[in-house]
Structures are given as C-alpha cells and as structure tokens.
PDB file of C-alpha atoms in Angstrom:
ATOM      1  CA  UNK R   1      12.366  50.345  45.191  1.00 32.00           C
ATOM      2  CA  UNK R   2       9.076  51.845  46.234  1.00 34.00           C
ATOM      3  CA  UNK R   3       7.343  52.581  42.972  1.00 35.00           C
ATOM      4  CA  UNK R   4       3.607  52.909  42.674  1.00 39.00           C
ATOM      5  CA  UNK R   5       2.145  50.042  40.705  1.00 42.00           C
ATOM      6  CA  UNK R   6      -0.108  52.340  38.724  1.00 37.00           C
ATOM      7  CA  UNK R   7       2.887  54.272  37.456  1.00 44.00           C
ATOM      8  CA  UNK R   8       4.514  51.122  36.161  1.00 47.00           C
ATOM      9  CA  UNK R   9       1.317  49.928  34.511  1.00 39.00           C
ATOM     10  CA  UNK R  10       0.986  53.247  32.701  1.00 39.00           C
ATOM     11  CA  UNK R  11       4.667  53.140  31.776  1.00 45.00           C
ATOM     12  CA  UNK R  12       4.378  49.681  30.265  1.00 45.00           C
ATOM     13  CA  UNK R  13       1.004  49.953  28.546  1.00 42.00           C
ATOM     14  CA  UNK R  14       1.593  53.273  26.759  1.00 39.00           C
ATOM     15  CA  UNK R  15       3.418  52.889  23.439  1.00 34.00           C
ATOM     16  CA  UNK R  16       4.447  55.723  21.178  1.00 31.00           C
ATOM     17  CA  UNK R  17       6.522  55.887  18.013  1.00 30.00           C
ATOM     18  CA  UNK R  18       9.862  57.693  17.765  1.00 31.00           C
ATOM     19  CA  UNK R  19      11.574  59.754  15.096  1.00 34.00           C
ATOM     20  CA  UNK R  20      12.640  58.278  11.766  1.00 31.00           C
ATOM     21  CA  UNK R  21      16.156  59.706  11.741  1.00 36.00           C
ATOM     22  CA  UNK R  22      19.045  59.512  14.217  1.00 44.00           C
ATOM     23  CA  UNK R  23      19.266  62.365  16.708  1.00 47.00           C
ATOM     24  CA  UNK R  24      22.126  64.756  17.291  1.00 46.00           C
ATOM     25  CA  UNK R  25      23.508  63.459  20.607  1.00 44.00           C
ATOM     26  CA  UNK R  26      25.338  66.729  21.162  1.00 44.00           C
ATOM     27  CA  UNK R  27      21.988  68.475  21.553  1.00 45.00           C
ATOM     28  CA  UNK R  28      21.179  66.516  24.697  1.00 46.00           C
ATOM     29  CA  UNK R  29      19.712  67.713  27.968  1.00 43.00           C
ATOM     30  CA  UNK R  30      21.600  70.355  29.951  1.00 39.00           C
ATOM     31  CA  UNK R  31      23.849  69.362  32.863  1.00 40.00           C
ATOM     32  CA  UNK R  32      22.408  69.473  36.368  1.00 38.00           C
ATOM     33  CA  UNK R  33      24.168  69.610  39.733  1.00 41.00           C
ATOM     34  CA  UNK R  34      25.462  66.229  40.882  1.00 42.00           C
ATOM     35  CA  UNK R  35      23.827  66.792  44.248  1.00 45.00           C
ATOM     36  CA  UNK R  36      20.395  66.586  42.686  1.00 44.00           C
ATOM     37  CA  UNK R  37      21.328  63.356  40.916  1.00 39.00           C
ATOM     38  CA  UNK R  38      22.528  61.796  44.162  1.00 43.00           C
ATOM     39  CA  UNK R  39      19.440  62.904  46.090  1.00 49.00           C
ATOM     40  CA  UNK R  40      17.275  61.245  43.450  1.00 42.00           C
ATOM     41  CA  UNK R  41      19.295  58.035  43.763  1.00 46.00           C
ATOM     42  CA  UNK R  42      19.176  58.124  47.545  1.00 50.00           C
ATOM     43  CA  UNK R  43      15.420  58.667  47.727  1.00 48.00           C
ATOM     44  CA  UNK R  44      14.461  56.240  44.968  1.00 41.00           C
ATOM     45  CA  UNK R  45      14.876  53.053  46.961  1.00 36.00           C
ATOM     46  CA  UNK R  46      14.453  52.047  50.584  1.00 34.00           C
ATOM     47  CA  UNK R  47      15.202  48.817  52.392  1.00 36.00           C
ATOM     48  CA  UNK R  48      14.742  47.889  56.071  1.00 32.00           C
ATOM     49  CA  UNK R  49      16.395  50.354  58.445  1.00 37.00           C
ATOM     50  CA  UNK R  50      20.043  49.963  59.239  1.00 41.00           C
ATOM     51  CA  UNK R  51      22.712  52.490  60.143  1.00 40.00           C
ATOM     52  CA  UNK R  52      24.678  53.246  56.962  1.00 50.00           C
ATOM     53  CA  UNK R  53      28.446  53.322  56.784  1.00 58.00           C
ATOM     54  CA  UNK R  54      29.219  56.714  55.299  1.00 69.00           C
ATOM     55  CA  UNK R  55      32.510  57.671  53.698  1.00 83.00           C
ATOM     56  CA  UNK R  56      34.007  60.561  55.624  1.00 90.00           C
ATOM     57  CA  UNK R  57      34.687  63.877  53.931  1.00 92.00           C
ATOM     58  CA  UNK R  58      38.396  63.079  54.029  1.00 94.00           C
ATOM     59  CA  UNK R  59      37.772  59.650  52.477  1.00 94.00           C
ATOM     60  CA  UNK R  60      35.916  61.338  49.617  1.00 95.00           C
ATOM     61  CA  UNK R  61      38.590  63.975  49.098  1.00 96.00           C
ATOM     62  CA  UNK R  62      41.289  61.309  49.064  1.00 97.00           C
ATOM     63  CA  UNK R  63      39.427  59.181  46.535  1.00 98.00           C
ATOM     64  CA  UNK R  64      38.656  62.190  44.368  1.00 98.00           C
ATOM     65  CA  UNK R  65      42.309  63.247  44.376  1.00 98.00           C
ATOM     66  CA  UNK R  66      43.342  59.723  43.431  1.00 98.00           C
ATOM     67  CA  UNK R  67      40.893  59.637  40.526  1.00 98.00           C
ATOM     68  CA  UNK R  68      41.857  63.141  39.423  1.00 98.00           C
ATOM     69  CA  UNK R  69      45.559  62.252  39.432  1.00 98.00           C
ATOM     70  CA  UNK R  70      44.927  59.141  37.364  1.00 98.00           C
ATOM     71  CA  UNK R  71      42.553  60.742  34.864  1.00 98.00           C
ATOM     72  CA  UNK R  72      44.712  63.828  34.367  1.00 97.00           C
ATOM     73  CA  UNK R  73      47.013  61.609  32.308  1.00 94.00           C
ATOM     74  CA  UNK R  74      44.222  59.796  30.434  1.00 98.00           C
ATOM     75  CA  UNK R  75      42.434  60.939  27.266  1.00 97.00           C
ATOM     76  CA  UNK R  76      38.717  61.629  27.286  1.00 97.00           C
ATOM     77  CA  UNK R  77      36.455  62.132  30.259  1.00 97.00           C
ATOM     78  CA  UNK R  78      34.798  59.885  32.825  1.00 99.00           C
ATOM     79  CA  UNK R  79      31.867  59.865  35.242  1.00 99.00           C
ATOM     80  CA  UNK R  80      31.307  57.128  37.799  1.00 99.00           C
ATOM     81  CA  UNK R  81      29.113  56.049  40.701  1.00 98.00           C
ATOM     82  CA  UNK R  82      29.155  53.235  43.221  1.00 98.00           C
ATOM     83  CA  UNK R  83      26.781  52.192  46.004  1.00 97.00           C
ATOM     84  CA  UNK R  84      27.255  49.370  48.491  1.00 96.00           C
ATOM     85  CA  UNK R  85      23.888  47.882  49.403  1.00 94.00           C
ATOM     86  CA  UNK R  86      25.488  46.010  52.305  1.00 92.00           C
ATOM     87  CA  UNK R  87      26.977  49.045  54.038  1.00 90.00           C
ATOM     88  CA  UNK R  88      25.013  52.013  52.704  1.00 92.00           C
ATOM     89  CA  UNK R  89      28.191  53.764  51.523  1.00 94.00           C
ATOM     90  CA  UNK R  90      28.146  55.515  48.161  1.00 96.00           C
ATOM     91  CA  UNK R  91      30.193  57.862  46.013  1.00 97.00           C
ATOM     92  CA  UNK R  92      29.820  59.730  42.745  1.00 98.00           C
ATOM     93  CA  UNK R  93      32.525  61.227  40.544  1.00 98.00           C
ATOM     94  CA  UNK R  94      31.903  63.974  37.967  1.00 97.00           C
ATOM     95  CA  UNK R  95      28.313  62.801  37.745  1.00 96.00           C
ATOM     96  CA  UNK R  96      26.854  66.036  36.399  1.00 93.00           C
ATOM     97  CA  UNK R  97      26.661  65.340  32.656  1.00 91.00           C
ATOM     98  CA  UNK R  98      25.092  62.792  30.334  1.00 96.00           C
ATOM     99  CA  UNK R  99      27.088  60.191  28.419  1.00 98.00           C
ATOM    100  CA  UNK R 100      26.076  58.046  25.476  1.00 98.00           C
ATOM    101  CA  UNK R 101      25.245  54.600  26.857  1.00 98.00           C
ATOM    102  CA  UNK R 102      25.914  52.510  23.733  1.00 98.00           C
ATOM    103  CA  UNK R 103      25.084  48.890  24.628  1.00 99.00           C
ATOM    104  CA  UNK R 104      24.694  49.647  28.336  1.00 99.00           C
ATOM    105  CA  UNK R 105      21.236  50.883  27.250  1.00 99.00           C
ATOM    106  CA  UNK R 106      20.338  47.217  26.789  1.00 99.00           C
ATOM    107  CA  UNK R 107      20.098  46.826  30.569  1.00 99.00           C
ATOM    108  CA  UNK R 108      17.333  49.418  30.670  1.00 99.00           C
ATOM    109  CA  UNK R 109      15.610  47.690  27.750  1.00 99.00           C
ATOM    110  CA  UNK R 110      15.755  44.414  29.685  1.00 99.00           C
ATOM    111  CA  UNK R 111      14.256  46.055  32.774  1.00 98.00           C
ATOM    112  CA  UNK R 112      11.435  47.538  30.698  1.00 98.00           C
ATOM    113  CA  UNK R 113      10.757  44.197  29.016  1.00 99.00           C
ATOM    114  CA  UNK R 114      10.504  42.392  32.360  1.00 98.00           C
ATOM    115  CA  UNK R 115       8.222  45.080  33.770  1.00 98.00           C
ATOM    116  CA  UNK R 116       6.015  44.901  30.688  1.00 97.00           C
ATOM    117  CA  UNK R 117       5.593  41.145  31.140  1.00 97.00           C
ATOM    118  CA  UNK R 118       4.870  41.558  34.851  1.00 96.00           C
ATOM    119  CA  UNK R 119       2.277  44.247  34.153  1.00 96.00           C
ATOM    120  CA  UNK R 120       0.534  41.683  31.927  1.00 97.00           C
ATOM    121  CA  UNK R 121       0.986  39.028  34.652  1.00 96.00           C
ATOM    122  CA  UNK R 122       2.814  36.654  32.363  1.00 97.00           C
ATOM    123  CA  UNK R 123       6.326  35.263  31.930  1.00 97.00           C
ATOM    124  CA  UNK R 124       8.450  36.246  28.968  1.00 98.00           C
ATOM    125  CA  UNK R 125       7.525  34.428  25.798  1.00 98.00           C
ATOM    126  CA  UNK R 126      10.072  31.992  24.391  1.00 98.00           C
ATOM    127  CA  UNK R 127      10.900  34.527  21.675  1.00 99.00           C
ATOM    128  CA  UNK R 128      11.312  37.404  24.147  1.00 99.00           C
ATOM    129  CA  UNK R 129      13.561  35.313  26.344  1.00 99.00           C
ATOM    130  CA  UNK R 130      15.688  34.277  23.375  1.00 99.00           C
ATOM    131  CA  UNK R 131      16.096  37.895  22.290  1.00 99.00           C
ATOM    132  CA  UNK R 132      16.911  39.022  25.829  1.00 99.00           C
ATOM    133  CA  UNK R 133      19.558  36.328  26.142  1.00 99.00           C
ATOM    134  CA  UNK R 134      21.504  37.270  23.023  1.00 99.00           C
ATOM    135  CA  UNK R 135      20.992  40.993  23.674  1.00 99.00           C
ATOM    136  CA  UNK R 136      22.685  40.789  27.087  1.00 99.00           C
ATOM    137  CA  UNK R 137      25.071  37.840  26.795  1.00 99.00           C
ATOM    138  CA  UNK R 138      26.330  38.602  23.268  1.00 99.00           C
ATOM    139  CA  UNK R 139      25.290  42.256  22.939  1.00 98.00           C
ATOM    140  CA  UNK R 140      23.258  41.470  19.824  1.00 99.00           C
ATOM    141  CA  UNK R 141      22.049  44.740  18.307  1.00 98.00           C
ATOM    142  CA  UNK R 142      19.250  43.309  16.186  1.00 98.00           C
ATOM    143  CA  UNK R 143      17.717  41.696  19.265  1.00 99.00           C
ATOM    144  CA  UNK R 144      18.004  45.005  21.105  1.00 99.00           C
ATOM    145  CA  UNK R 145      16.291  46.859  18.272  1.00 98.00           C
ATOM    146  CA  UNK R 146      13.382  44.388  18.234  1.00 98.00           C
ATOM    147  CA  UNK R 147      12.941  44.556  21.999  1.00 99.00           C
ATOM    148  CA  UNK R 148      13.269  48.350  21.995  1.00 98.00           C
ATOM    149  CA  UNK R 149      10.337  48.511  19.604  1.00 98.00           C
ATOM    150  CA  UNK R 150       8.412  46.004  21.727  1.00 98.00           C
ATOM    151  CA  UNK R 151       8.678  48.163  24.868  1.00 98.00           C
ATOM    152  CA  UNK R 152       7.548  51.292  23.044  1.00 98.00           C
ATOM    153  CA  UNK R 153      10.848  52.704  21.856  1.00 98.00           C
ATOM    154  CA  UNK R 154      11.957  56.105  23.074  1.00 98.00           C
ATOM    155  CA  UNK R 155       8.762  57.024  24.911  1.00 97.00           C
ATOM    156  CA  UNK R 156       8.248  53.554  26.321  1.00 98.00           C
ATOM    157  CA  UNK R 157      11.735  53.410  27.818  1.00 98.00           C
ATOM    158  CA  UNK R 158      11.511  57.011  29.041  1.00 98.00           C
ATOM    159  CA  UNK R 159       8.300  56.226  30.945  1.00 97.00           C
ATOM    160  CA  UNK R 160       9.878  53.209  32.617  1.00 97.00           C
ATOM    161  CA  UNK R 161      13.030  55.129  33.526  1.00 97.00           C
ATOM    162  CA  UNK R 162      10.899  57.863  35.053  1.00 96.00           C
ATOM    163  CA  UNK R 163       8.902  55.292  37.040  1.00 95.00           C
ATOM    164  CA  UNK R 164      12.160  53.820  38.348  1.00 96.00           C
ATOM    165  CA  UNK R 165      13.395  57.231  39.479  1.00 95.00           C
ATOM    166  CA  UNK R 166      15.838  57.509  36.565  1.00 96.00           C
ATOM    167  CA  UNK R 167      14.142  60.445  34.871  1.00 94.00           C
ATOM    168  CA  UNK R 168      17.474  62.014  33.869  1.00 95.00           C
ATOM    169  CA  UNK R 169      17.981  59.206  31.338  1.00 97.00           C
ATOM    170  CA  UNK R 170      17.127  60.289  27.787  1.00 97.00           C
ATOM    171  CA  UNK R 171      16.407  57.349  25.436  1.00 98.00           C
ATOM    172  CA  UNK R 172      17.297  57.588  21.763  1.00 96.00           C
ATOM    173  CA  UNK R 173      14.485  58.115  19.211  1.00 95.00           C
ATOM    174  CA  UNK R 174      13.260  55.681  16.601  1.00 93.00           C
ATOM    175  CA  UNK R 175      15.458  52.551  16.536  1.00 94.00           C
ATOM    176  CA  UNK R 176      18.474  54.418  17.938  1.00 97.00           C
ATOM    177  CA  UNK R 177      18.600  52.995  21.459  1.00 98.00           C
ATOM    178  CA  UNK R 178      22.417  53.180  21.427  1.00 97.00           C
ATOM    179  CA  UNK R 179      22.424  56.980  21.646  1.00 97.00           C
ATOM    180  CA  UNK R 180      20.455  56.939  24.881  1.00 98.00           C
ATOM    181  CA  UNK R 181      22.118  59.402  27.246  1.00 98.00           C
ATOM    182  CA  UNK R 182      22.352  59.011  30.991  1.00 98.00           C
ATOM    183  CA  UNK R 183      24.376  59.595  34.132  1.00 98.00           C
ATOM    184  CA  UNK R 184      26.350  57.024  36.056  1.00 98.00           C
ATOM    185  CA  UNK R 185      24.123  57.378  39.132  1.00 98.00           C
ATOM    186  CA  UNK R 186      21.036  56.836  36.979  1.00 98.00           C
ATOM    187  CA  UNK R 187      22.412  53.466  35.918  1.00 98.00           C
ATOM    188  CA  UNK R 188      22.711  52.420  39.566  1.00 98.00           C
ATOM    189  CA  UNK R 189      18.941  52.863  39.810  1.00 98.00           C
ATOM    190  CA  UNK R 190      18.408  50.489  36.900  1.00 98.00           C
ATOM    191  CA  UNK R 191      20.743  47.942  38.496  1.00 98.00           C
ATOM    192  CA  UNK R 192      18.858  48.298  41.778  1.00 97.00           C
ATOM    193  CA  UNK R 193      15.515  47.702  40.083  1.00 97.00           C
ATOM    194  CA  UNK R 194      16.860  44.526  38.485  1.00 98.00           C
ATOM    195  CA  UNK R 195      18.282  43.133  41.732  1.00 96.00           C
ATOM    196  CA  UNK R 196      16.436  44.408  44.790  1.00 95.00           C
ATOM    197  CA  UNK R 197      13.851  42.184  46.552  1.00 94.00           C
ATOM    198  CA  UNK R 198      12.041  45.391  47.521  1.00 92.00           C
ATOM    199  CA  UNK R 199      11.950  46.581  43.905  1.00 93.00           C
ATOM    200  CA  UNK R 200       9.248  46.323  41.259  1.00 94.00           C
ATOM    201  CA  UNK R 201      10.618  43.228  39.497  1.00 97.00           C
ATOM    202  CA  UNK R 202       9.606  39.791  40.767  1.00 97.00           C
ATOM    203  CA  UNK R 203      12.022  37.142  42.023  1.00 98.00           C
ATOM    204  CA  UNK R 204      11.898  34.941  38.908  1.00 97.00           C
ATOM    205  CA  UNK R 205      12.701  37.835  36.591  1.00 98.00           C
ATOM    206  CA  UNK R 206      15.423  39.122  38.919  1.00 98.00           C
ATOM    207  CA  UNK R 207      17.014  35.691  38.732  1.00 98.00           C
ATOM    208  CA  UNK R 208      16.766  35.762  34.955  1.00 98.00           C
ATOM    209  CA  UNK R 209      18.433  39.191  34.758  1.00 99.00           C
ATOM    210  CA  UNK R 210      21.212  38.039  37.088  1.00 98.00           C
ATOM    211  CA  UNK R 211      21.746  34.862  35.071  1.00 98.00           C
ATOM    212  CA  UNK R 212      22.056  36.801  31.823  1.00 99.00           C
ATOM    213  CA  UNK R 213      24.359  39.496  33.180  1.00 99.00           C
ATOM    214  CA  UNK R 214      26.576  36.961  34.955  1.00 98.00           C
ATOM    215  CA  UNK R 215      27.090  34.908  31.785  1.00 98.00           C
ATOM    216  CA  UNK R 216      28.231  37.569  29.311  1.00 98.00           C
ATOM    217  CA  UNK R 217      30.560  36.001  26.751  1.00 98.00           C
ATOM    218  CA  UNK R 218      34.208  36.122  27.793  1.00 98.00           C
ATOM    219  CA  UNK R 219      35.445  38.684  25.199  1.00 98.00           C
ATOM    220  CA  UNK R 220      32.831  41.129  26.550  1.00 98.00           C
ATOM    221  CA  UNK R 221      33.353  40.443  30.267  1.00 98.00           C
ATOM    222  CA  UNK R 222      35.819  43.290  30.891  1.00 98.00           C
ATOM    223  CA  UNK R 223      34.959  46.474  32.782  1.00 98.00           C
ATOM    224  CA  UNK R 224      33.726  46.577  36.366  1.00 98.00           C
ATOM    225  CA  UNK R 225      34.690  42.912  36.707  1.00 98.00           C
ATOM    226  CA  UNK R 226      38.287  44.152  37.042  1.00 98.00           C
ATOM    227  CA  UNK R 227      37.339  45.447  40.505  1.00 98.00           C
ATOM    228  CA  UNK R 228      36.097  42.071  41.728  1.00 97.00           C
ATOM    229  CA  UNK R 229      37.794  40.234  44.576  1.00 95.00           C
ATOM    230  CA  UNK R 230      38.280  36.479  44.716  1.00 94.00           C
ATOM    231  CA  UNK R 231      34.940  34.809  45.332  1.00 94.00           C
ATOM    232  CA  UNK R 232      32.806  37.744  44.179  1.00 97.00           C
ATOM    233  CA  UNK R 233      29.707  36.991  42.132  1.00 98.00           C
ATOM    234  CA  UNK R 234      29.933  39.328  39.126  1.00 98.00           C
ATOM    235  CA  UNK R 235      27.148  40.444  36.790  1.00 98.00           C
ATOM    236  CA  UNK R 236      27.668  43.205  34.234  1.00 99.00           C
ATOM    237  CA  UNK R 237      26.923  44.749  30.859  1.00 99.00           C
ATOM    238  CA  UNK R 238      29.315  46.835  28.823  1.00 99.00           C
ATOM    239  CA  UNK R 239      28.923  49.257  25.951  1.00 99.00           C
ATOM    240  CA  UNK R 240      31.389  50.514  23.352  1.00 98.00           C
ATOM    241  CA  UNK R 241      30.954  52.750  20.343  1.00 97.00           C
ATOM    242  CA  UNK R 242      33.139  54.919  18.072  1.00 97.00           C
ATOM    243  CA  UNK R 243      30.922  57.972  18.418  1.00 95.00           C
ATOM    244  CA  UNK R 244      30.379  60.037  15.292  1.00 94.00           C
ATOM    245  CA  UNK R 245      29.473  63.057  17.412  1.00 93.00           C
ATOM    246  CA  UNK R 246      32.975  62.878  18.927  1.00 95.00           C
ATOM    247  CA  UNK R 247      34.763  62.499  15.620  1.00 95.00           C
ATOM    248  CA  UNK R 248      35.004  58.725  15.888  1.00 96.00           C
ATOM    249  CA  UNK R 249      36.546  58.731  19.367  1.00 98.00           C
ATOM    250  CA  UNK R 250      35.338  55.903  21.577  1.00 98.00           C
ATOM    251  CA  UNK R 251      32.586  55.752  24.148  1.00 99.00           C
ATOM    252  CA  UNK R 252      33.358  52.877  26.543  1.00 99.00           C
ATOM    253  CA  UNK R 253      31.051  52.071  29.473  1.00 99.00           C
ATOM    254  CA  UNK R 254      30.600  49.367  32.079  1.00 99.00           C
ATOM    255  CA  UNK R 255      27.925  48.809  34.729  1.00 99.00           C
ATOM    256  CA  UNK R 256      27.400  45.881  37.036  1.00 99.00           C
ATOM    257  CA  UNK R 257      27.125  44.281  40.442  1.00 99.00           C
ATOM    258  CA  UNK R 258      29.879  42.753  42.601  1.00 98.00           C
ATOM    259  CA  UNK R 259      28.436  40.626  45.393  1.00 97.00           C
ATOM    260  CA  UNK R 260      30.233  38.905  48.277  1.00 96.00           C
ATOM    261  CA  UNK R 261      29.470  37.976  51.884  1.00 94.00           C
ATOM    262  CA  UNK R 262      30.392  41.474  53.089  1.00 92.00           C
ATOM    263  CA  UNK R 263      29.569  43.738  50.153  1.00 95.00           C
ATOM    264  CA  UNK R 264      26.917  44.154  47.488  1.00 97.00           C
ATOM    265  CA  UNK R 265      28.292  46.799  45.151  1.00 98.00           C
ATOM    266  CA  UNK R 266      26.445  48.464  42.290  1.00 98.00           C
ATOM    267  CA  UNK R 267      29.012  50.109  40.008  1.00 99.00           C
ATOM    268  CA  UNK R 268      28.754  52.303  36.911  1.00 99.00           C
ATOM    269  CA  UNK R 269      31.633  53.855  34.966  1.00 99.00           C
ATOM    270  CA  UNK R 270      30.877  55.871  31.824  1.00 99.00           C
ATOM    271  CA  UNK R 271      33.578  57.264  29.543  1.00 99.00           C
ATOM    272  CA  UNK R 272      33.894  59.045  26.232  1.00 98.00           C
ATOM    273  CA  UNK R 273      36.453  60.388  23.748  1.00 98.00           C
ATOM    274  CA  UNK R 274      39.068  57.669  24.128  1.00 98.00           C
ATOM    275  CA  UNK R 275      41.311  57.235  21.059  1.00 98.00           C
ATOM    276  CA  UNK R 276      40.625  53.486  21.020  1.00 98.00           C
ATOM    277  CA  UNK R 277      38.443  50.851  22.638  1.00 98.00           C
ATOM    278  CA  UNK R 278      41.331  49.286  24.554  1.00 98.00           C
ATOM    279  CA  UNK R 279      42.330  52.663  25.983  1.00 98.00           C
ATOM    280  CA  UNK R 280      38.768  53.215  27.142  1.00 98.00           C
ATOM    281  CA  UNK R 281      38.590  49.769  28.726  1.00 99.00           C
ATOM    282  CA  UNK R 282      41.813  50.366  30.637  1.00 99.00           C
ATOM    283  CA  UNK R 283      40.460  53.676  31.965  1.00 99.00           C
ATOM    284  CA  UNK R 284      37.102  52.235  32.977  1.00 99.00           C
ATOM    285  CA  UNK R 285      38.677  49.277  34.740  1.00 99.00           C
ATOM    286  CA  UNK R 286      41.135  51.403  36.705  1.00 99.00           C
ATOM    287  CA  UNK R 287      38.401  53.796  37.850  1.00 99.00           C
ATOM    288  CA  UNK R 288      36.239  50.868  38.941  1.00 99.00           C
ATOM    289  CA  UNK R 289      39.116  49.353  40.931  1.00 98.00           C
ATOM    290  CA  UNK R 290      39.868  52.628  42.693  1.00 98.00           C
ATOM    291  CA  UNK R 291      36.259  53.270  43.706  1.00 98.00           C
ATOM    292  CA  UNK R 292      35.489  49.725  44.787  1.00 98.00           C
ATOM    293  CA  UNK R 293      38.735  49.529  46.724  1.00 96.00           C
ATOM    294  CA  UNK R 294      37.759  52.605  48.712  1.00 95.00           C
ATOM    295  CA  UNK R 295      34.332  51.233  49.614  1.00 94.00           C
ATOM    296  CA  UNK R 296      35.606  47.785  50.525  1.00 90.00           C
ATOM    297  CA  UNK R 297      37.593  49.390  53.310  1.00 82.00           C
ATOM    298  CA  UNK R 298      34.336  50.513  54.956  1.00 52.00           C
ATOM    299  CA  UNK R 299      33.301  48.484  58.056  1.00 46.00           C
ATOM    300  CA  UNK R 300      30.110  46.474  57.774  1.00 40.00           C
ATOM    301  CA  UNK R 301      27.283  48.090  59.807  1.00 40.00           C
ATOM    302  CA  UNK R 302      25.189  46.195  62.283  1.00 37.00           C
ATOM    303  CA  UNK R 303      21.796  46.942  60.763  1.00 39.00           C
ATOM    304  CA  UNK R 304      20.322  46.843  57.255  1.00 36.00           C
ATOM    305  CA  UNK R 305      20.872  50.226  55.477  1.00 37.00           C
ATOM    306  CA  UNK R 306      18.294  52.446  53.939  1.00 36.00           C
ATOM    307  CA  UNK R 307      19.565  53.956  50.741  1.00 33.00           C
ATOM    308  CA  UNK R 308      17.865  57.248  51.529  1.00 34.00           C
ATOM    309  CA  UNK R 309      19.982  57.562  54.682  1.00 34.00           C
ATOM    310  CA  UNK R 310      23.250  57.737  52.753  1.00 35.00           C
ATOM    311  CA  UNK R 311      24.756  61.194  53.031  1.00 34.00           C
ATOM    312  CA  UNK R 312      24.843  62.987  49.694  1.00 35.00           C
ATOM    313  CA  UNK R 313      28.402  63.531  48.486  1.00 34.00           C
ATOM    314  CA  UNK R 314      29.375  66.777  46.870  1.00 35.00           C
ATOM    315  CA  UNK R 315      30.375  66.471  43.224  1.00 36.00           C
ATOM    316  CA  UNK R 316      33.753  64.821  43.105  1.00 38.00           C
ATOM    317  CA  UNK R 317      34.063  64.950  46.892  1.00 30.00           C
TER     318      UNK R 317
END
C-alpha cells in the first residue's frame, strides 16, 4: 500500500478523547455507491505490474444471481467482498452500506497498534503484545478496550483508517469500539495493510499479525475458514453481537485471508439481523464459499497484478 509516511506519523501521534456515552449506531453515515467504494479499494494499493484476471460480466451476474437466490431465503442482510492478490480478480456484493463490525473492529485496532509502534521505531512492549494476543486469539474485550484507548480511541482509529484508504470506516466513540461501522470492501484494505510487503507495516509485525489471526481459538475459528481448500493457510477474525439497535437480532461478521500456491484471497462477509448467532454463522460461511469458489475458477495470470488495474464491478454485478 502506498501511503505517505507523514500521514501515518500524524495518524499515530495525534490522540483525542471520545464521547462518554454509547452512540446511536442507526444514525451512522449515509450510504454511498458501491462503485466509489471499489474504486477506493482498487486505488489504495499497488504491487508490481501484472495482467489481472478479471471476472467477466457474465461471471459476475451468475455469482450475483447465486447469492441472491441463497439470501432470498435467509433472514437479515449481507454485504461481502473478495480480492485475489494472486490473480487480481475481485468482487463486491451489496457493498453500499455500513455494518456494525463487533469484534472484527479488533483487526483495525491491531493495525493501528502496530503502526503506532513503527512510527516510534520500536517493537511492541511485552504488555502490548500480550493484550494483542488475547484480543485477536480469544477476542478479549477488555484487552481491546485498553488498546483502543492506547491508539487514541475513535479519532486515533479514524486517522489510521483514513491513512490506509479506509476512510469510509466510522469508529465508535469513547470505549465503544464494537459499534464501529464499515463496509466489507473497507475491511479488505485493513487486511491488505496487515499482509502486504508493499504496505506500511514491517515484516516482523506482519508476521505477528498473521500468527495471531491464524491461531484463533477453535470455537471462534468459523466464518471465512469454511471457504478454505485443503492445504490453505487460513487467518481470520470474527465478530458477533446481539445488536440493541436491531432489537437484539445478531450481527455476525468474518474477515480473513486464504492463501495457497495459486491464490491469495482476502475475504470479508458482514451480516446483520439474524435471529441467532448460529444462523448468522451459517449465512456468512455459505456466502464466503460461494464467492471464493467463483474466484478459484479464475486462471492464474502470468504477471504480478496491480490492484488498481482490477476492473470495478457494478454493485452486485
């Protein structure tokens, strides 16, 4: 990711306090066209030139029809995005509204923590590393709250997201990181920042992030992992929350990376208003399998892709 160093330094050295009460998540930012979201994703990161493998218009229509047919019989609503760093192919589905992130917000907190340490030219302290480990591997909320405060809370995370090209992510105020709102394609940018050699995070911290996200405790290792093939290296983080703003219906999210010899897939599936956690998990996993299956059928190109070369898909097409 080509991000100016000065922007990241400003993002990580400016700390501001948030509100003292929880926000009303329903009063979030207005929806924007999915095309704008995808253009932002496509222009945020570049890697050495290589002809991308682009899903055809018919491929997109077929995948969209398949997802529509499945979700027509499911409660709640879903948005999703996938990008294959190995082929340059990408796809977004209903990616024009924000969803509560719940514990998926912890991935952004981790990215901000690593960038803060790198701006100070130091490794994580033993305490920071311990908090990061339980925050990601066990989804510990107290650790997340402490680290959220350490990175500057709402404003601190917002500055980092903006610097990473994820400016349509809206962090929660005060200690309420769990009501951060974002789009599926925005979460691909965070995953890219945590994994790309051309991104702003150094190799040692990228390895740390990968180690944490690939060792999530077994009861929490559902989600995009359901789309993995035999031999894939899987790293992920999930979020789940009975959302008060939706009358106690469940927000269930999963983001992660599926890496093999032929594919390097960044995947995000966000959902809300499921009647139960298990229902939400089943929906998220099926959507992930359908999207990943479509991209795995793409031929591997001969040259390294540039994310900005990927053709922007129309919303749900």
